Coordinates of C-alpha atoms and ligand atoms in Angstrom, one line a residue:
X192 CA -4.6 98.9 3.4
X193 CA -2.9 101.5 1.1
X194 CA 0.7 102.5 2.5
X195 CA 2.4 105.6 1.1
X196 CA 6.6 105.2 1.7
X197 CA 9.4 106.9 1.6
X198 CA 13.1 106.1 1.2
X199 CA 16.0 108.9 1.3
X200 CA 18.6 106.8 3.1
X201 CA 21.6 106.8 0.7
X202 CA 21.4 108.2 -2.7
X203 CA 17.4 107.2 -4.2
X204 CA 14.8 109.1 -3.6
X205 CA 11.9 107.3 -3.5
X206 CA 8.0 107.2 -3.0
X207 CA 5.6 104.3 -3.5
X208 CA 2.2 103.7 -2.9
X209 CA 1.3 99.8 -2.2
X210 CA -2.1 98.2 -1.6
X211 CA -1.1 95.6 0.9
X212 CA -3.4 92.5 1.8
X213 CA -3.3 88.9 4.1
X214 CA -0.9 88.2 6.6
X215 CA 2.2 86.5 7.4
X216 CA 3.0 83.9 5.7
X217 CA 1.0 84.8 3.0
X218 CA 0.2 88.5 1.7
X219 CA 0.5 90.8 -1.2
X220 CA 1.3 94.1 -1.8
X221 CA 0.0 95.5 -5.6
X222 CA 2.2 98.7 -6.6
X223 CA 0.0 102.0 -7.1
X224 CA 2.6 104.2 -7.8
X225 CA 6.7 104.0 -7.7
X226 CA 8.4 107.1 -8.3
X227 CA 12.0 107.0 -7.9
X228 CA 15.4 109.4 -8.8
X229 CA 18.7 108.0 -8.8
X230 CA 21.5 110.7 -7.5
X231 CA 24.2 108.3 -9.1
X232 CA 25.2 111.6 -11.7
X233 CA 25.5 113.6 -8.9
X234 CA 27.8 111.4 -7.3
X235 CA 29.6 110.3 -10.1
X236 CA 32.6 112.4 -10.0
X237 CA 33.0 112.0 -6.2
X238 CA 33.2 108.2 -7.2
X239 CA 30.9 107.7 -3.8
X240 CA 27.8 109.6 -2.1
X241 CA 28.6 112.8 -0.4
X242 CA 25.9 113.4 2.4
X243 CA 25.3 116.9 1.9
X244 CA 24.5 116.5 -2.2
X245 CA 22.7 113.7 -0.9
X246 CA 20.5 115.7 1.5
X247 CA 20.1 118.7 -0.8
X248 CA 18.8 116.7 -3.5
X249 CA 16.5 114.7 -1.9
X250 CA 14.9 117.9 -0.4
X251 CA 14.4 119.0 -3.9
X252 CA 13.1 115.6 -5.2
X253 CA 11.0 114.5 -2.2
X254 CA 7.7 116.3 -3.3
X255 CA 8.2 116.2 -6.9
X256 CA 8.1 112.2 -6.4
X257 CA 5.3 112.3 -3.9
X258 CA 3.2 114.0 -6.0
X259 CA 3.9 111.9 -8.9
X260 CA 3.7 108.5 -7.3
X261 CA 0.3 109.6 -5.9
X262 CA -0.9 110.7 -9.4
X263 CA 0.2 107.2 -11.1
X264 CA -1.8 105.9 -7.6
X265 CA -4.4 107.8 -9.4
X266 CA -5.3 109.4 -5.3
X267 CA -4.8 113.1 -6.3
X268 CA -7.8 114.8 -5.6
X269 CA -7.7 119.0 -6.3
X270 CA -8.7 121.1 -3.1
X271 CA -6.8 121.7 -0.3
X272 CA -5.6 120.5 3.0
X273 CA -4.8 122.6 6.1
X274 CA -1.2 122.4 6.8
X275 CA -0.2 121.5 10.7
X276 CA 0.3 123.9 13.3
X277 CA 3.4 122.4 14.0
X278 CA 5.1 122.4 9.9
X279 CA 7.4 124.9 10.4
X280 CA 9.0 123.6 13.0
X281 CA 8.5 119.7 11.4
X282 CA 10.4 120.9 8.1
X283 CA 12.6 123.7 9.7
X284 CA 15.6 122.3 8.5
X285 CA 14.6 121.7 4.7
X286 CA 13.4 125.3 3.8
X287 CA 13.1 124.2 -0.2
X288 CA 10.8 120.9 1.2
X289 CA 8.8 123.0 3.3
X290 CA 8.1 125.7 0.5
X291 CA 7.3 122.9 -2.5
X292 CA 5.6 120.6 0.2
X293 CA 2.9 123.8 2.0
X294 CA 2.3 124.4 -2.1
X295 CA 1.5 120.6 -2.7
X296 CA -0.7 121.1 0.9
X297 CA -2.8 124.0 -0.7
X298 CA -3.8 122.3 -3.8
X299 CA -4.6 118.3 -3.1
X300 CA -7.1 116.9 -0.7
X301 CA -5.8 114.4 1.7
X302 CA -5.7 111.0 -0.3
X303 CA -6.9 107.9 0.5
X304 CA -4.0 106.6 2.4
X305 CA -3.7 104.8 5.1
X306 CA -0.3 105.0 6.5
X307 CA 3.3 106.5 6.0
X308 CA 6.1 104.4 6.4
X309 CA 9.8 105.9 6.2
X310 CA 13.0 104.4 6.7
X311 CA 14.5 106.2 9.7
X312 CA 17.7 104.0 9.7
X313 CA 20.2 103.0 9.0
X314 CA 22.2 105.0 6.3
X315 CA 23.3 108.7 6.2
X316 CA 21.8 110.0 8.7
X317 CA 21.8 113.5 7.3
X318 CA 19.6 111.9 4.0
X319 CA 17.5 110.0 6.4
X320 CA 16.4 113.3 8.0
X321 CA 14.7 114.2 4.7
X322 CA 12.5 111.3 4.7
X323 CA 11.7 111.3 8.1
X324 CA 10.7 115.2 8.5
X325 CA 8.5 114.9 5.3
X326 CA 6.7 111.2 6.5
X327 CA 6.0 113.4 10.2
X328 CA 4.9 116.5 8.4
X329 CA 2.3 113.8 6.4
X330 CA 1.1 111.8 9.2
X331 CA 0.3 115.5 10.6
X332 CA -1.4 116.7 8.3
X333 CA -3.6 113.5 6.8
X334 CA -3.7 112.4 10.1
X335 CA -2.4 109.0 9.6
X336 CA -0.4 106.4 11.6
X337 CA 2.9 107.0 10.9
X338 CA 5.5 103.4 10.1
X339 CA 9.1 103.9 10.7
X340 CA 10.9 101.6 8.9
X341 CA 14.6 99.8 9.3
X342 CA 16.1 99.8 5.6
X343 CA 17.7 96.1 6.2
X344 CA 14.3 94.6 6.5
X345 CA 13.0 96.4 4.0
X346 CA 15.5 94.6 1.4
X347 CA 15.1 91.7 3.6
X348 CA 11.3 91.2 3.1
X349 CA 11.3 92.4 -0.3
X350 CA 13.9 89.8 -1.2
X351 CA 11.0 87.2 -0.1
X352 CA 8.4 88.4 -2.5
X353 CA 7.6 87.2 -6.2
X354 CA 6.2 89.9 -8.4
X355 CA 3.8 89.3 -11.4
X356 CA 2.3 92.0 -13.4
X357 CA 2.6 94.5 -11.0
X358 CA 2.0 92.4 -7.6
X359 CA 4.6 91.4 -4.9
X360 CA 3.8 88.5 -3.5
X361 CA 5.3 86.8 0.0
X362 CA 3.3 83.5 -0.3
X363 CA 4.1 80.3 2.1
X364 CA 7.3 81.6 3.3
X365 CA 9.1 79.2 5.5
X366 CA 10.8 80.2 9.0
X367 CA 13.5 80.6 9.9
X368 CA 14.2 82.6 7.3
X369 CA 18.2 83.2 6.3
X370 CA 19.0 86.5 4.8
X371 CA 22.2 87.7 3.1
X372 CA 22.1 91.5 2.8
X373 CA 24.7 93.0 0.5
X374 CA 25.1 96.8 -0.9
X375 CA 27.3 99.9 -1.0
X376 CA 26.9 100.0 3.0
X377 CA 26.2 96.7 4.1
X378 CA 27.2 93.1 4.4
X379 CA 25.3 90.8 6.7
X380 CA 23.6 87.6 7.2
X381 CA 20.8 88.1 9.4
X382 CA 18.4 85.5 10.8
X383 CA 15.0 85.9 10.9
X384 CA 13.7 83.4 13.2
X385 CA 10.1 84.2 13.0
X386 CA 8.2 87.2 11.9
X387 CA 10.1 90.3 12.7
X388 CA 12.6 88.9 15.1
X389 CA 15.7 89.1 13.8
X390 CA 19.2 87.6 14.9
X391 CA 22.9 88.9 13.4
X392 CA 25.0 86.5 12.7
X393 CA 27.5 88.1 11.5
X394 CA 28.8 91.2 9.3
X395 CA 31.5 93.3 7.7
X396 CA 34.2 94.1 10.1
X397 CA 35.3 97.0 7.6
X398 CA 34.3 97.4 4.1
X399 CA 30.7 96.7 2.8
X400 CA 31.1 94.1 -0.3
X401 CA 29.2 97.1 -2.5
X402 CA 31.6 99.3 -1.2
X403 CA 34.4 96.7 -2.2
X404 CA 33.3 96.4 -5.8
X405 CA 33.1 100.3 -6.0
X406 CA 36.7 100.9 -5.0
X407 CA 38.2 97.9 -7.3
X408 CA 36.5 99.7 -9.9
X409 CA 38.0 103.2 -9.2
X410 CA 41.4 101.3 -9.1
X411 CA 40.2 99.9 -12.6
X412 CA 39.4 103.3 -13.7
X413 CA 35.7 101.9 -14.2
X414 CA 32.8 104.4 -13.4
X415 CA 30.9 105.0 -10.2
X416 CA 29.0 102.7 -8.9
X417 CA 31.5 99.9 -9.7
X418 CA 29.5 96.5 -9.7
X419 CA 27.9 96.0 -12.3
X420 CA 30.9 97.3 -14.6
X421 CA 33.0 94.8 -12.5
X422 CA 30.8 92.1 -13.0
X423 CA 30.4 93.1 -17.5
X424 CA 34.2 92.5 -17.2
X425 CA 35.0 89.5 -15.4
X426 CA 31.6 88.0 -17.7
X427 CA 33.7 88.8 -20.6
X428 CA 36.7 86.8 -19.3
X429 CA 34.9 84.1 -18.5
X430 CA 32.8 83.9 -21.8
X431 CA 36.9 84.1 -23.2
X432 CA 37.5 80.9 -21.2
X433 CA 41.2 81.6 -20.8
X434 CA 42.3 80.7 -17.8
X435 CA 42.7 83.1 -14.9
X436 CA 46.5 83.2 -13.5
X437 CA 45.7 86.2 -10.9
X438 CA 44.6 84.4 -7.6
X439 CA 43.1 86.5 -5.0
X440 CA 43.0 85.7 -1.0
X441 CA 39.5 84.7 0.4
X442 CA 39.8 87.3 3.6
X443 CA 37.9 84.7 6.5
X444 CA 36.4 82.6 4.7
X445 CA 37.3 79.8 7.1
X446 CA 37.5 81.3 10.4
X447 CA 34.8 81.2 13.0
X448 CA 31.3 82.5 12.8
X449 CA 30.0 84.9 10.4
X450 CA 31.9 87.8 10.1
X451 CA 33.5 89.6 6.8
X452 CA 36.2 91.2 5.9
X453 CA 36.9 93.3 2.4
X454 CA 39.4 95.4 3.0
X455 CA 42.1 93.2 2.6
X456 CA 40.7 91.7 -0.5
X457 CA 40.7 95.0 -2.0
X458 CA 44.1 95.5 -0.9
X459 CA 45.2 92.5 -2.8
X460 CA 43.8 93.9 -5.6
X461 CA 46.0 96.8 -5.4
X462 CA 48.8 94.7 -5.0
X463 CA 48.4 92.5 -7.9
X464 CA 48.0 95.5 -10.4
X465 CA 51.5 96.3 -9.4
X466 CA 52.5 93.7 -11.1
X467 CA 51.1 94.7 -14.6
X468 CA 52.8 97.3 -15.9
X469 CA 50.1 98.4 -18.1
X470 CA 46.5 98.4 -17.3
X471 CA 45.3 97.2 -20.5
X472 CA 41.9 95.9 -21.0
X473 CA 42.9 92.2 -20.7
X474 CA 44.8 93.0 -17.2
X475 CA 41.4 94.7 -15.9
X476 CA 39.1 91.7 -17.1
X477 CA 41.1 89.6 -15.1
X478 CA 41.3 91.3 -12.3
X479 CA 37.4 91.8 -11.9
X480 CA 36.9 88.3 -12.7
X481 CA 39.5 87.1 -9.8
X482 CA 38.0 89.8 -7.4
X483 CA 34.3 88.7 -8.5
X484 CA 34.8 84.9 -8.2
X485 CA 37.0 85.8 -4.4
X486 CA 34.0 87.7 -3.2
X487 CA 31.3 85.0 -4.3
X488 CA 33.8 82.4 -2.8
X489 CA 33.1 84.2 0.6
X490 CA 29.7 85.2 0.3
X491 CA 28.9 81.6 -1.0
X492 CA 30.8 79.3 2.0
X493 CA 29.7 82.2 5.1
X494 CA 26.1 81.5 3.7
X495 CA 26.6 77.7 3.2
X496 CA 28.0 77.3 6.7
X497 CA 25.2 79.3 8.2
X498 CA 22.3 77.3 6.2
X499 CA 23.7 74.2 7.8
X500 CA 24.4 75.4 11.4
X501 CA 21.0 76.7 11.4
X502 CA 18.8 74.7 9.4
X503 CA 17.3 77.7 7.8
X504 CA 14.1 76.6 5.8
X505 CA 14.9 79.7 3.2
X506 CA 17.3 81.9 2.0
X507 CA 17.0 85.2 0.7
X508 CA 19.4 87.8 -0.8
X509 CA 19.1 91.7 -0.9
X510 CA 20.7 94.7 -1.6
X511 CA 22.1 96.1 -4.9
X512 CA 25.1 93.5 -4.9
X513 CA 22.2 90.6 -5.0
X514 CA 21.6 91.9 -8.8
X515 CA 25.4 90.6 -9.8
X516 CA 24.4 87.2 -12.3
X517 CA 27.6 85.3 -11.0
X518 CA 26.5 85.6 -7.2
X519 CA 22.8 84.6 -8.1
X520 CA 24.3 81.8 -10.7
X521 CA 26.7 80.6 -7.4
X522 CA 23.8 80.9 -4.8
X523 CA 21.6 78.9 -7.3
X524 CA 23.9 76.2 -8.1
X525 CA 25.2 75.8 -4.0
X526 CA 21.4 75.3 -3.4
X527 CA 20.5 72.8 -6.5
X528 CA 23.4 70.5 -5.3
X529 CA 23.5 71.2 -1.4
X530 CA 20.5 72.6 -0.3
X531 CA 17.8 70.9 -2.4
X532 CA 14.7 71.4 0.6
X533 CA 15.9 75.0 1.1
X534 CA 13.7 78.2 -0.8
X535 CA 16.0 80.4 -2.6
X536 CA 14.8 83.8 -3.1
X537 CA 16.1 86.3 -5.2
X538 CA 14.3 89.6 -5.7
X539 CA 13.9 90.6 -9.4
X540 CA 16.4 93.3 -11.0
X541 CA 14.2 96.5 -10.4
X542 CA 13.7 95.4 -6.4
X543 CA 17.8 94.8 -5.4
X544 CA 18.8 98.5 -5.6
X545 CA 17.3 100.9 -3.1
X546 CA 13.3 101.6 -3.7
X547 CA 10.2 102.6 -1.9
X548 CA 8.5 99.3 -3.0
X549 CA 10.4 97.3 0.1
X550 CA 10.1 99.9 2.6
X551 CA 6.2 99.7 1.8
X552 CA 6.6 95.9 2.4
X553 CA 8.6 96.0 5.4
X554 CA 5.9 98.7 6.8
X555 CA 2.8 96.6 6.3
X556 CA 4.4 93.8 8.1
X557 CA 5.0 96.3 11.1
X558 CA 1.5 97.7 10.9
X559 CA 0.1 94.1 11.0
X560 CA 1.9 94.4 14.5
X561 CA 0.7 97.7 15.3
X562 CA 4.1 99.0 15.2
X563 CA 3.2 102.5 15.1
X564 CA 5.5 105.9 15.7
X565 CA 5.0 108.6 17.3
X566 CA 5.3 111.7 14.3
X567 CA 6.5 114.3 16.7
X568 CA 9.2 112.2 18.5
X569 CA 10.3 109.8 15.3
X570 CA 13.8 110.3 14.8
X571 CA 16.6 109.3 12.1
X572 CA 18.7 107.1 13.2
X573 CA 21.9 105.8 10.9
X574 CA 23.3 103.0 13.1
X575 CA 19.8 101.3 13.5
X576 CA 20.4 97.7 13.7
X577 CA 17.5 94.5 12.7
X578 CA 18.8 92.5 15.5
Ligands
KG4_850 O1 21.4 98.5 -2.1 P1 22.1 99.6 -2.9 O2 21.4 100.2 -4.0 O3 22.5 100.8 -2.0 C1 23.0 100.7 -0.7 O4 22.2 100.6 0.3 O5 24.3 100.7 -0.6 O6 23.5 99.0 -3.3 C2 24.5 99.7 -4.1 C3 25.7 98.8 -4.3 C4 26.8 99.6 -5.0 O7 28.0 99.3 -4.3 C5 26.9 98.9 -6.4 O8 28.2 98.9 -6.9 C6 26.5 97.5 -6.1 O9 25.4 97.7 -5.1 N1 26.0 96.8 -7.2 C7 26.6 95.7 -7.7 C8 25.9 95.3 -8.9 N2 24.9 96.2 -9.1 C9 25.0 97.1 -8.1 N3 27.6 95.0 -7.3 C10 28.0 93.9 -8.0 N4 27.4 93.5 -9.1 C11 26.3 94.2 -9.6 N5 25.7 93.7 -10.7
ZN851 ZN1 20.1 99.4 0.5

């Protein structure tokens, strides 16, 4: 089955085309096309994403990046395809995507696709409009079934998969299934008890952990986004070795149940620059380093406590934080000496941030249930929840 899918929740636009074969527990999905724009410059300056940027650009990008994903898919065929009665009204909020997408309608033949997924939740909803209204306006006029697609599966199943030479694979995945999903918006550990059926355990009661790392960063006077130039930093101070005399609290890490809490850490942060009176080079590496290792600490003992409790047979991790090396060292090691019988999955670089690629691989798995939508009903929704 060849799935075309879109993702415009946050700040990538992104199209992919998957071939997608088997079943649960063991299918594969072999990537046709995967054209992607990052909206990070945009950003940039705002040191964040501001929804309407984020809206008008993916407008702009959305059919650029279909077209192109299709074409490295090799499925663009010249001629023409009548455009549905009901376009204007489909795209009559995106004038530009309607223009650029009736144009793309008048000169390709409908491929040979066989769905649309889209992620209609959860993220900015106003971005999440752009991806919807394009995926109805194609299930319309190809006359496909259309996939709606929740964006915390999407890095949740993708985490699962292996890729070699251009192929995801999920093979012989064990349930249940333990997922820690962490990015610029999100901080959970979800249970996935069997296919599709999700349970939360717990989340962020305030600021994501992505969302955490950006604004250290900003008080750092690092660029937007702020990970990964945390995480060179606090690298460089531990390849120094010296040791670290800035001690950070670990907001929860021991009370009850699942739950996180950032805000505070990042407060603390705040706090202990005051006591530098310079921010020299040296004060900032040690700072990212004691906010990296307080952040892993939680991460690490939430996920170890819930792997016990619930006798999870794997673990996965998603979401753009999942790239940062001392987590994945961390999660690695806790498993080696812990959790020996437990499946640790971590996707590969190019498959943590946001793509198409997972919500592809989320939507197969909710075709293989018949999960359709309706096109002329679908709506985004930014709160959607898994569980
Ligand atoms: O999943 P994602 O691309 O978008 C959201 O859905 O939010 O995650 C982006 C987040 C940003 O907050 C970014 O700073 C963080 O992931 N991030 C990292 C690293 N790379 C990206 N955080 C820590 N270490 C990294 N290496
Ligand atoms: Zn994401």
């Amino acid at each position: 089955m060849k799935i075309l899918s879109i993702e415009t929740s946050c700040d990538e636009t992104a199209v992919a085309v998957l071939e997608c074969e088997g079943t649960e527990p063991n299918a594969s999905f072999r990537i046709l096309g995967n054209a992607l724009r990052s909206q990070i410059d945009i950003h940039k300056e705002y040191g964040g994403v501001y929804p309407a940027l984020a809206k008008r650009a993916h407008a702009e990008n959305l059919v650029p990046l279909l077209e192109k994903a299709l074409e490295d898919a090799k499925l663009l065929v010249a001629g023409s395809t009548p455009a549905p009665v009901t376009l204007a009204e489909t795209l009559e909020r995106e004038p530009v995507m309607h223009t650029a997408f009736t144009h793309f309608l008048s000169r390709y033949e409908k491929p040979a696709v066989d769905a649309v997924a889209v992620t209609y939740g959860p993220g900015l909803e106003p971005a999440l409009w752009v991806g919807v209204n394009l995926a109805r306006a194609l299930a319309h006029a190809w006359g496909v079934k259309l996939i709606g697609v929740n964006h915390m599966e999407g890095h949740f199943l993708a985490g699962l998969g292996i890729e070699n030479e251009g192929v995801i694979e999920l093979k012989e995945i064990q349930t249940p299934v333990l997922g820690l999903l962490i990015s610029g918006g999100h901080t959970e550990l979800d249970l996935m008890n069997d296919w599709r059926s999700y349970e939360c355990l717990g989340k962020t009661r305030d600021d994501a952990v992505g969302e955490a790392f950006d604004k250290v960063a900003r008080m750092l006077e690092l660029p937007y986004p702020g990970g990964p130039e945390i995480s060179k930093l606090a690298e460089a101070e531990r390849a120094a070795g010296t040791p670290n005399d800035v001690t950070l609290p670990r907001p929860m890490m021991n009370t009850e149940g699942y739950d996180f809490s950032f805000s505070g850490l990042k407060t603390a942060v705040l706090y202990a620059l005051k006591e530098f009176e310079t921010q020299t080079e040296e004060v900032k590496m040690k700072m990212a380093r004691a906010f990296e290792d307080a952040a892993t600490d939680v991460l690490w003992s939430k996920t170890r406590k819930a792997l016990e409790v619930t006798g999870a047979k794997t673990l996965v991790l998603g979401g753009g934080v999942s790239a940062n090396r001392h987590i994945r060292k961390i999660f690695a090691e806790g498993i080696a000496a812990e959790f020996p019988e437990v499946s640790l999955r971590i996707p590969a670089h190019a498959l943590t941030t946001d793509n198409a690629v997972m919500i592809g691989i989320a939507g197969y798995y909710r075709a293989l249930a018949k999960d359709f939508k309706d096109p002329a009903t679908l709506r985004a929704n930014g709160n959607l929840s898994l569980a």
